[in-house]
Short mmCIF file of C-alpha atoms (C1' of nucleotides) in Angstrom, two decimals:
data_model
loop_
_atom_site.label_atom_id
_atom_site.label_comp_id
_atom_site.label_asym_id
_atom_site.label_seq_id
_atom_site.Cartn_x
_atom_site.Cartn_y
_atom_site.Cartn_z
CA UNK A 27 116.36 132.74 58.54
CA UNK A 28 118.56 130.74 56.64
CA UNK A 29 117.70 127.83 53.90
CA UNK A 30 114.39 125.92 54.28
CA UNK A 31 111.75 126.91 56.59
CA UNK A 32 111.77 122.99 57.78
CA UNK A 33 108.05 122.65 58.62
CA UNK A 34 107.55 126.35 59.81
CA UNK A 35 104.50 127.92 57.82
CA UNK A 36 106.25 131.36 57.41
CA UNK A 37 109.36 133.11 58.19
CA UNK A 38 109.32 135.91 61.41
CA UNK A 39 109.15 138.50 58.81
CA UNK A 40 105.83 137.30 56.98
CA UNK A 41 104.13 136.68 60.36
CA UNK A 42 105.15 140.15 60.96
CA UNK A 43 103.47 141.43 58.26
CA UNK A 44 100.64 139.33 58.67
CA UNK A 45 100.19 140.59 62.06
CA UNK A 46 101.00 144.39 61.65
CA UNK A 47 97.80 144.08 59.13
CA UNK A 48 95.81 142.08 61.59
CA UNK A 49 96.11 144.83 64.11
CA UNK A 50 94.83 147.69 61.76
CA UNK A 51 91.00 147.84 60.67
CA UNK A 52 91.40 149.20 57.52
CA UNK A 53 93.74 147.98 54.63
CA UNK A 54 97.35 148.72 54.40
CA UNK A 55 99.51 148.75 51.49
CA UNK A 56 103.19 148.34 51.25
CA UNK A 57 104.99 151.52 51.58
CA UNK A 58 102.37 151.98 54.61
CA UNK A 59 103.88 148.90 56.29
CA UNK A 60 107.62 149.69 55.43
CA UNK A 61 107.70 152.29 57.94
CA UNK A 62 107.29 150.25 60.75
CA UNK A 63 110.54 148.45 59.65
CA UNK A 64 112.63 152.12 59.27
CA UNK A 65 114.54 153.87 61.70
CA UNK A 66 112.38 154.75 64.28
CA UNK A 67 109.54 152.47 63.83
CA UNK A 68 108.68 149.62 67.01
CA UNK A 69 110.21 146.63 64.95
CA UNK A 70 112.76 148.51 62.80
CA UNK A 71 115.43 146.98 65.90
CA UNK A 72 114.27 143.81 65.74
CA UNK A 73 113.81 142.55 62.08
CA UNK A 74 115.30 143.78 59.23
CA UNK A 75 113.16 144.36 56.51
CA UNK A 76 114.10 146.16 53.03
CA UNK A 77 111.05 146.85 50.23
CA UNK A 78 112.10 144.36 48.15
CA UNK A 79 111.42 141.72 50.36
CA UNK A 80 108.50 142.95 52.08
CA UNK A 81 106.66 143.54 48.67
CA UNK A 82 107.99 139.76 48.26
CA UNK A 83 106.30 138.59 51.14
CA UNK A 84 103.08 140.28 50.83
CA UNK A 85 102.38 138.51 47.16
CA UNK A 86 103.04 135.31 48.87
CA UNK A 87 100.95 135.61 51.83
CA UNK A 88 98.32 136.57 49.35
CA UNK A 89 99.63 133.36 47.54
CA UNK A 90 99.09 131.43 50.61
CA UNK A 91 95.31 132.90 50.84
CA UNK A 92 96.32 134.36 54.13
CA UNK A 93 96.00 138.30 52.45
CA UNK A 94 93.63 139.18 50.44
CA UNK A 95 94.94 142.59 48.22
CA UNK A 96 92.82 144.87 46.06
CA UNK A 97 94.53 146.84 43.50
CA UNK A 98 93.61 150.64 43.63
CA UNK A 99 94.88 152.48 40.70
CA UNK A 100 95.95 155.76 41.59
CA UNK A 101 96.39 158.98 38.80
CA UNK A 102 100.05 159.55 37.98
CA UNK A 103 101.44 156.47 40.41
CA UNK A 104 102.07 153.12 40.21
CA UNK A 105 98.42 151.42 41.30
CA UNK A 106 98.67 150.74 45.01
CA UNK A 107 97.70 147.30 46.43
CA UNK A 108 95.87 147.37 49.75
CA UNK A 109 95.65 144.11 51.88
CA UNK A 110 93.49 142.50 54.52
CA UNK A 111 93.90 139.57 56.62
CA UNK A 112 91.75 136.63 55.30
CA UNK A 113 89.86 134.48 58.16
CA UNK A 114 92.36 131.56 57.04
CA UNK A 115 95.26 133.96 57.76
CA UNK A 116 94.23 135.59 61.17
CA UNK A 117 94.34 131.78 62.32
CA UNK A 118 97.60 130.95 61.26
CA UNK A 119 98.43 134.56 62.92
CA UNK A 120 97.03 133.27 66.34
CA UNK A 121 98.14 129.56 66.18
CA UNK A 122 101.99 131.15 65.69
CA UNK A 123 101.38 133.67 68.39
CA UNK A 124 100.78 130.81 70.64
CA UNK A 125 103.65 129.12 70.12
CA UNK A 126 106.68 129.55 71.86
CA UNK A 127 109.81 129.12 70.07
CA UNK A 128 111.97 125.97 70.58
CA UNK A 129 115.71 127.33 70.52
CA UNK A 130 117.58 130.17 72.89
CA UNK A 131 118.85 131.34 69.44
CA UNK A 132 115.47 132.25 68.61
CA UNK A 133 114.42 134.42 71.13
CA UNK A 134 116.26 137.45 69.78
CA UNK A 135 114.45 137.31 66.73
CA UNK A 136 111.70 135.54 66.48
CA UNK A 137 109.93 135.40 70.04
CA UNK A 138 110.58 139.33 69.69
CA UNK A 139 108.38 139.05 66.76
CA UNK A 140 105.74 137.34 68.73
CA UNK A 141 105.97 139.44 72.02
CA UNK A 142 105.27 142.54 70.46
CA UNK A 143 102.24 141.19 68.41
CA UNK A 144 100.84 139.09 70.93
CA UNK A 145 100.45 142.45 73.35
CA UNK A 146 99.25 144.32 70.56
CA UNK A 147 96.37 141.93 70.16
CA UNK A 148 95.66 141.32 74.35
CA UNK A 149 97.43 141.29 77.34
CA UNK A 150 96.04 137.55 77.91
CA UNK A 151 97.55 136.37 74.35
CA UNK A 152 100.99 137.55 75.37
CA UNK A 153 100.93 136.63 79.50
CA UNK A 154 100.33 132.65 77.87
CA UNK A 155 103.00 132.98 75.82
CA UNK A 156 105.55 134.21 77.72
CA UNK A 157 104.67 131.97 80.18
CA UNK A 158 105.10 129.21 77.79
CA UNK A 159 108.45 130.71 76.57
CA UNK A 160 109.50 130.22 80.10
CA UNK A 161 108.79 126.47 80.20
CA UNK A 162 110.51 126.26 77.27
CA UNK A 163 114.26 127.83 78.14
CA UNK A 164 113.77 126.15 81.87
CA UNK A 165 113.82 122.94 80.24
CA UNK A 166 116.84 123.82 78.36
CA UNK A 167 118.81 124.67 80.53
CA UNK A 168 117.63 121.56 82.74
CA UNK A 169 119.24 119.42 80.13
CA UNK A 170 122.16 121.72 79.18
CA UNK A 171 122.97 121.57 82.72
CA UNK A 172 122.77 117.77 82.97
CA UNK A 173 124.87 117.77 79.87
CA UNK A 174 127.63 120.19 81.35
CA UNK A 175 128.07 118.04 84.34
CA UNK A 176 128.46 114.92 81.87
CA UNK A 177 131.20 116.98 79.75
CA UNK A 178 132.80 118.61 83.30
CA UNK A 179 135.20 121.29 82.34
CA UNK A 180 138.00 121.97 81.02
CA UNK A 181 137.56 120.97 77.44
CA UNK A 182 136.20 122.44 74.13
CA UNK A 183 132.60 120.87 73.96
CA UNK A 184 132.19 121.86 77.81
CA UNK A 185 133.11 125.26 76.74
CA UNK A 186 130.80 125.17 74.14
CA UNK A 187 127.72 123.76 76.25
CA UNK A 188 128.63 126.20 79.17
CA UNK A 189 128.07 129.48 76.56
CA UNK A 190 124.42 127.54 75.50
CA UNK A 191 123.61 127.49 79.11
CA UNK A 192 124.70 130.88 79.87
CA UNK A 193 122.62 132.35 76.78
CA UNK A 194 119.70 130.14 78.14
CA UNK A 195 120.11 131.64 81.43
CA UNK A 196 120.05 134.85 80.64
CA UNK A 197 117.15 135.03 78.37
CA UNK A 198 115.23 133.13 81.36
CA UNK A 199 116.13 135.93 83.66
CA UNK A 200 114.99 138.61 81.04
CA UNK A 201 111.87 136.91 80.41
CA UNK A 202 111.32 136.97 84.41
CA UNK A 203 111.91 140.69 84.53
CA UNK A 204 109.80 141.07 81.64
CA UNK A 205 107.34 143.90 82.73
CA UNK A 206 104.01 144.34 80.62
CA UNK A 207 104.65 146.72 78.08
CA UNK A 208 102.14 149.30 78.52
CA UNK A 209 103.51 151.87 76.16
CA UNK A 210 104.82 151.20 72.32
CA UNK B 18 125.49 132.95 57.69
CA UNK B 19 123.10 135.26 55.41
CA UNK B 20 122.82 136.94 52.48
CA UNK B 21 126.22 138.76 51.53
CA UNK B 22 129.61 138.39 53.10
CA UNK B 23 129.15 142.19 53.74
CA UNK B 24 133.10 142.74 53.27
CA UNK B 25 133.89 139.35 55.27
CA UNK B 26 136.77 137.00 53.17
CA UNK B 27 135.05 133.68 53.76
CA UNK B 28 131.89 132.24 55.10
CA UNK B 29 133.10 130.53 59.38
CA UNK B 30 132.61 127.32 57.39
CA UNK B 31 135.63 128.04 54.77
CA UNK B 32 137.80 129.08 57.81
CA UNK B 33 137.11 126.16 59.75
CA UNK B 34 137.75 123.75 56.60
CA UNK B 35 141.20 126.11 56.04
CA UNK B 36 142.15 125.63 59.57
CA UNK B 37 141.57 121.86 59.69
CA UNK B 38 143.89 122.23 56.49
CA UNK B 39 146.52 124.06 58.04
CA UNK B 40 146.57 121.79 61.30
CA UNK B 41 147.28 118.48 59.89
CA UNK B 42 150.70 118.10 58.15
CA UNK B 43 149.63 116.03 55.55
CA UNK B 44 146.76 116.67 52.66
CA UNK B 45 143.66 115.91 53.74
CA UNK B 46 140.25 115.13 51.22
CA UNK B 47 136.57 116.21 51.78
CA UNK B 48 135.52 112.46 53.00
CA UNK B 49 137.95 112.86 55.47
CA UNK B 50 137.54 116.21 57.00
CA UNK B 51 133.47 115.47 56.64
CA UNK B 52 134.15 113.43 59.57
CA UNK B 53 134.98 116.54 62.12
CA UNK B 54 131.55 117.87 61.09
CA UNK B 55 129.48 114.00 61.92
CA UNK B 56 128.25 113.38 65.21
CA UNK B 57 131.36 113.08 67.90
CA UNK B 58 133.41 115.50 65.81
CA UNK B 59 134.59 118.56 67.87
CA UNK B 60 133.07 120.94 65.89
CA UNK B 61 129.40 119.12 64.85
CA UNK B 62 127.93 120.87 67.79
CA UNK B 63 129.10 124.39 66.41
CA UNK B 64 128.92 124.43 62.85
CA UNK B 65 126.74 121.86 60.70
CA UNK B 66 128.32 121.22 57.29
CA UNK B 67 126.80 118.73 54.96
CA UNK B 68 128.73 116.67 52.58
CA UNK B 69 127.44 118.79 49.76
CA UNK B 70 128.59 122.36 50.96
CA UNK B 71 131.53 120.92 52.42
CA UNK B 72 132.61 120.06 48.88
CA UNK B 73 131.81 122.88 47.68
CA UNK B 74 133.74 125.65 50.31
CA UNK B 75 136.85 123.11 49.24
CA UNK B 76 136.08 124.09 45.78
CA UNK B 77 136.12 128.13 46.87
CA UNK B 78 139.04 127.59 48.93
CA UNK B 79 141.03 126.16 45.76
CA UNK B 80 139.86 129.21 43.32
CA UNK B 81 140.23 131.96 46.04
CA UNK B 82 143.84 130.16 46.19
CA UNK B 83 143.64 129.46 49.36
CA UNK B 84 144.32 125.92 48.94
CA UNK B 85 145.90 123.61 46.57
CA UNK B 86 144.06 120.49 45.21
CA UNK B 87 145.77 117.34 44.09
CA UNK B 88 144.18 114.65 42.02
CA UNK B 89 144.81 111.10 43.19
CA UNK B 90 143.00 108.73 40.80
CA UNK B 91 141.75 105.23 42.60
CA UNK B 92 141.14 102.25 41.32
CA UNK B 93 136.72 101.55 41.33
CA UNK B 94 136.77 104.49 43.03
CA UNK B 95 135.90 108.19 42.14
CA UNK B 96 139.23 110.38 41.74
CA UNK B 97 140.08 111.77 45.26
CA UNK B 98 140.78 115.47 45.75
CA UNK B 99 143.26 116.19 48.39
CA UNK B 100 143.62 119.61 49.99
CA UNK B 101 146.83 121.65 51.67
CA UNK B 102 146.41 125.14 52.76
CA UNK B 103 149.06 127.89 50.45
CA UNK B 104 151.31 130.27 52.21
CA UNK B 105 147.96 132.42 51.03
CA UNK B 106 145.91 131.09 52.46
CA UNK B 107 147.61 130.68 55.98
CA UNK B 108 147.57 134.23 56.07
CA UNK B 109 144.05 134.55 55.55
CA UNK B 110 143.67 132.50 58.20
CA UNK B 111 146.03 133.68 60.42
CA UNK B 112 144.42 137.06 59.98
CA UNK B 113 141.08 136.11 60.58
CA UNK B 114 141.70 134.23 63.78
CA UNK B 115 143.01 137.02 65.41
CA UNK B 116 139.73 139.43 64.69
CA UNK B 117 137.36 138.59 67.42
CA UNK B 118 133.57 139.50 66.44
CA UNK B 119 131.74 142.38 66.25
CA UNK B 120 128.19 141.13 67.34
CA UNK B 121 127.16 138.70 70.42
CA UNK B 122 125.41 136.97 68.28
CA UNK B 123 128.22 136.29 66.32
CA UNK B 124 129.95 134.47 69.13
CA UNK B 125 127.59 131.12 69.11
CA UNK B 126 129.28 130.08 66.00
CA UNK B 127 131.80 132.41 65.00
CA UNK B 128 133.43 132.86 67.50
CA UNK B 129 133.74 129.04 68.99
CA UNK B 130 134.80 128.45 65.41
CA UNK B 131 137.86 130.77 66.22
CA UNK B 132 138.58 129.69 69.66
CA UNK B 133 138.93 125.78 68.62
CA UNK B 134 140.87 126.45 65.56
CA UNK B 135 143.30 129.14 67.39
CA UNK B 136 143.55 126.69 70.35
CA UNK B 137 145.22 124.40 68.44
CA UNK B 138 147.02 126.47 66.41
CA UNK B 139 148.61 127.42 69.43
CA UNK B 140 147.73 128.55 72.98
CA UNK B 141 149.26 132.23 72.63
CA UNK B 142 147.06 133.03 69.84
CA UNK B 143 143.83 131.92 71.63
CA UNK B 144 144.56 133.51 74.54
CA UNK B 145 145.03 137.15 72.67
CA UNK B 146 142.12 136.06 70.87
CA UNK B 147 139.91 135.29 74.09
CA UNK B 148 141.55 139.11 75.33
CA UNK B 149 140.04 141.11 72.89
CA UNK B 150 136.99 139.38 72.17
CA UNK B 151 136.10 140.70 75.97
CA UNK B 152 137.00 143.72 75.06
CA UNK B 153 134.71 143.88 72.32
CA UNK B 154 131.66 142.56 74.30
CA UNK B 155 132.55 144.79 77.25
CA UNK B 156 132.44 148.04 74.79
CA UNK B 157 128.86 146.53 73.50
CA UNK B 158 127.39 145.63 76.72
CA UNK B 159 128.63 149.34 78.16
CA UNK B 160 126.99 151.48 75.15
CA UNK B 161 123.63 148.59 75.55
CA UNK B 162 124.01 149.88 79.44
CA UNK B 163 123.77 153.56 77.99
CA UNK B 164 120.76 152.98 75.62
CA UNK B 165 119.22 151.05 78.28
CA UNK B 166 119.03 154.25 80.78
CA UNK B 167 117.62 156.45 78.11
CA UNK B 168 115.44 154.03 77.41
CA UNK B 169 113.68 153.38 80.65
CA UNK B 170 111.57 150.43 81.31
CA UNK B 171 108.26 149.23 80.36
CA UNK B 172 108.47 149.78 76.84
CA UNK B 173 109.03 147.13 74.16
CA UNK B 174 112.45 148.83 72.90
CA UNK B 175 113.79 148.66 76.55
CA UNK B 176 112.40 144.82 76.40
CA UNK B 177 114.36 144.56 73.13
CA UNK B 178 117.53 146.74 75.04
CA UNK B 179 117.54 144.83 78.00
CA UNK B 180 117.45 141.11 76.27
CA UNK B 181 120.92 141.91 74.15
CA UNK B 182 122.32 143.43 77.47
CA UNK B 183 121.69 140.24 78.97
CA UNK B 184 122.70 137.82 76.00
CA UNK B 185 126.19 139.97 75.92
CA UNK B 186 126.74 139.98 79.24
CA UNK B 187 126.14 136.47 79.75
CA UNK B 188 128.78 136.24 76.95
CA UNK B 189 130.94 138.19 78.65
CA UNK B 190 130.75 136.12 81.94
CA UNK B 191 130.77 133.10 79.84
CA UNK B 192 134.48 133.99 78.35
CA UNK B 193 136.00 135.20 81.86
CA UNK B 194 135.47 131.87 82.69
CA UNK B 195 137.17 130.33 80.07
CA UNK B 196 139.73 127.74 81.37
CA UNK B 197 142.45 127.07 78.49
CA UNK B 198 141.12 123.67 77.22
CA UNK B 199 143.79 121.67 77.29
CA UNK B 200 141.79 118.37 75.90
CA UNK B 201 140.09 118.56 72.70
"C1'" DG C 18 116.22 173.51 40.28
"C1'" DG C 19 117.09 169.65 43.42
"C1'" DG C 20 116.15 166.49 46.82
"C1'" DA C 21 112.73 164.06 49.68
"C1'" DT C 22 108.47 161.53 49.52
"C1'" DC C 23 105.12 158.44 47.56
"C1'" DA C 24 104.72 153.58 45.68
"C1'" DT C 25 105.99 149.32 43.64
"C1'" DG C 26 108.80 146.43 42.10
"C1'" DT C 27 112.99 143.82 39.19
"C1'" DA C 28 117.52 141.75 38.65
"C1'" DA C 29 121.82 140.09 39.97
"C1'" DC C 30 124.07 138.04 43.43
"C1'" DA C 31 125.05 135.18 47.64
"C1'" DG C 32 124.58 131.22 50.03
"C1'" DG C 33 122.28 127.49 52.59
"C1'" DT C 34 119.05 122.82 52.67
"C1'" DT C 35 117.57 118.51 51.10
"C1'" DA C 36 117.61 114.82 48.40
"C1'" DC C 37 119.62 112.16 45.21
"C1'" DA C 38 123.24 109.81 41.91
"C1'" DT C 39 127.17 106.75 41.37
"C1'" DG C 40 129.46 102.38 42.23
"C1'" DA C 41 132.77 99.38 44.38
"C1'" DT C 42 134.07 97.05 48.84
"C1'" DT C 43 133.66 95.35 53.48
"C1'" DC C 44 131.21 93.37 57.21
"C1'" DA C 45 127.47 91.08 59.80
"C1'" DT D 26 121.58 89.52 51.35
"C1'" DG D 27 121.67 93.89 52.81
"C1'" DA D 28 123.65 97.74 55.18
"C1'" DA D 29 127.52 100.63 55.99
"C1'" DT D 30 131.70 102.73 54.29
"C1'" DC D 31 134.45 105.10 50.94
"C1'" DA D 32 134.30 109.35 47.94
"C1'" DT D 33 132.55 113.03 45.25
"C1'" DG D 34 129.43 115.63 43.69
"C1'" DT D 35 124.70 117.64 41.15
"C1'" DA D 36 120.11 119.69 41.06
"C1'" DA D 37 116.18 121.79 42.72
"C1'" DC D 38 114.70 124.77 45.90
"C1'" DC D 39 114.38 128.50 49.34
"C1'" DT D 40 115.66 132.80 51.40
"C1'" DG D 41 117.99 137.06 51.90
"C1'" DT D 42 121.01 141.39 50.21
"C1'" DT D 43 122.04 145.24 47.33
"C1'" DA D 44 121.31 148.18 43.92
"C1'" DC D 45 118.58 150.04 40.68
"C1'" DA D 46 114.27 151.57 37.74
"C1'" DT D 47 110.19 154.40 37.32
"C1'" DG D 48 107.87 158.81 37.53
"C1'" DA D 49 104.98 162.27 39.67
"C1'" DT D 50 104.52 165.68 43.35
"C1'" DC D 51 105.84 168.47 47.32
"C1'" DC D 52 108.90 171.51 49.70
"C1'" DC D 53 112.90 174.56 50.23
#
DNA sequence: GGGATCATGTAACAGGTTACATGATTCA
DNA sequence: TGAATCATGTAACCTGTTACATGATCCC
């Protein structure tokens, strides 16, 4: 994301975070959670996340009070800091997770985000919000369609409102082939 | 645009202010070409500049060389700065509007950013433009095709496949049908 | 002996967002 | 009288990228 989070709590990548620890009884620390983010790991394709900014974002979802981190000190290594999800953050984790997002551009990112956590924590959580999602695009493209047939064709701003619709069309017909994900 | 140019000359926003430069005859001042970027310009729908970046990018544009700056002092009213593109910086340009993007995602604003400015540059360098740009998205949506088959279905990376599959192949469908604009 | 792994960060750089400052003139 | 227009910017803030620092241990 780009400039000010304009009203958003957190960016994709600290809800990420917050709900890769949400998902895992015990405490994680943050080489632990960098994995998931290489090569190879489920969200490594989907957000792009280098140490320096997830180490970043874990002190400031502590900062926010939605991790709570003890500091282990380890012989011969730097002293590792293990975190847990406070009360106060697994609620901001599940208000966010119910909330579909409000622009096409957005889907590739951050409704990715959400998808995969909400079926981590329940098929139910994630059926809602996809189904929300849904209501969401159809609406755009309800309007970007009324909008095309104002602009007609032809000229630059109808070419550029006919590529809006065609990206909201196709991530409507994704989301209806969406099958549950039963494997990771 | 994010982070680092990554090897890129100029943020789309300095192209599009160097290729409002290079399309007018005469010198043109940030006021002035603020007004393509306000509500009813052709490209506020694409690209959102604000008077304070806008001002800025001119500055870039003039140290890069790019542009050349005279200083028109008015009476009770701040000194105004007025812009023409160098021979420099019309190759700059030149070059960059006939490299179509690399990424689908890149086409939302990139790319439209391209399409105007080369339209009206000229209609043979748009229509190259528009030629390899689907060649480009054709190559991505047939290795996304690949990836997709090894990936089967079911699983969140397929999910993750299949949505960019569709977003560039909406793309794709969106720029075969392209009509030349011939209004602006 | 040399590189990968464990583990956490810092620092420099890049660039965008929002709000505000300035101050005259024109128009309703 | 008050808002919009002309015209240019600054400052504070937020977020992300890239490269590097540190230092032990494990494995070939």
């Amino acid at each position: 994301m780009v400039g000010t989070r304009r009203g958003r709590e957190a960016t994709p990548a600290e809800f990420a975070l917050l709900g890769l620890l949400a998902l895992s009884d015990d405490r994680r620390h943050g080489y632990d959670l960098s994995r998931e983010f290489q090569a190879g790991g489920a969200l490594a394709d989907v957000i792009r996340l280098e140490p320096g900014m997830l180490y970043h974002h874990l002190k400031r979802l502590e900062g926010r009070g939605w991790a709570e981190a003890t500091r282990e000190p380890i012989p011969n290594r730097p002293p590792r800091q293990s975190y847990t999800v406070t009360a106060f953050g697994a609620e901001a984790l599940d208000r966010w997770l119910r909330e579909p997002v409000a622009h096409t551009r957005e889907v590739r990112l951050e409704f990715l985000v959400k998808l995969y956590l909400a079926h981590l924590r329940g098929p139910g959580l994630a059926g809602r919000l996809v189904a929300e999602q849904r209501e969401i695009l159809s609406g755009l493209a309800a309007s970007l369609r009324d909008q095309g047939e104002r602009l007609g064709r032809g000229t630059f701003p109808a070419a550029v409102n006919a590529l809006r619709l065609a990206q909201t069309d196709a991530a409507l017909a994704w989301i209806d082939g969406l099958e549950q994900p039963t494997r990771t």
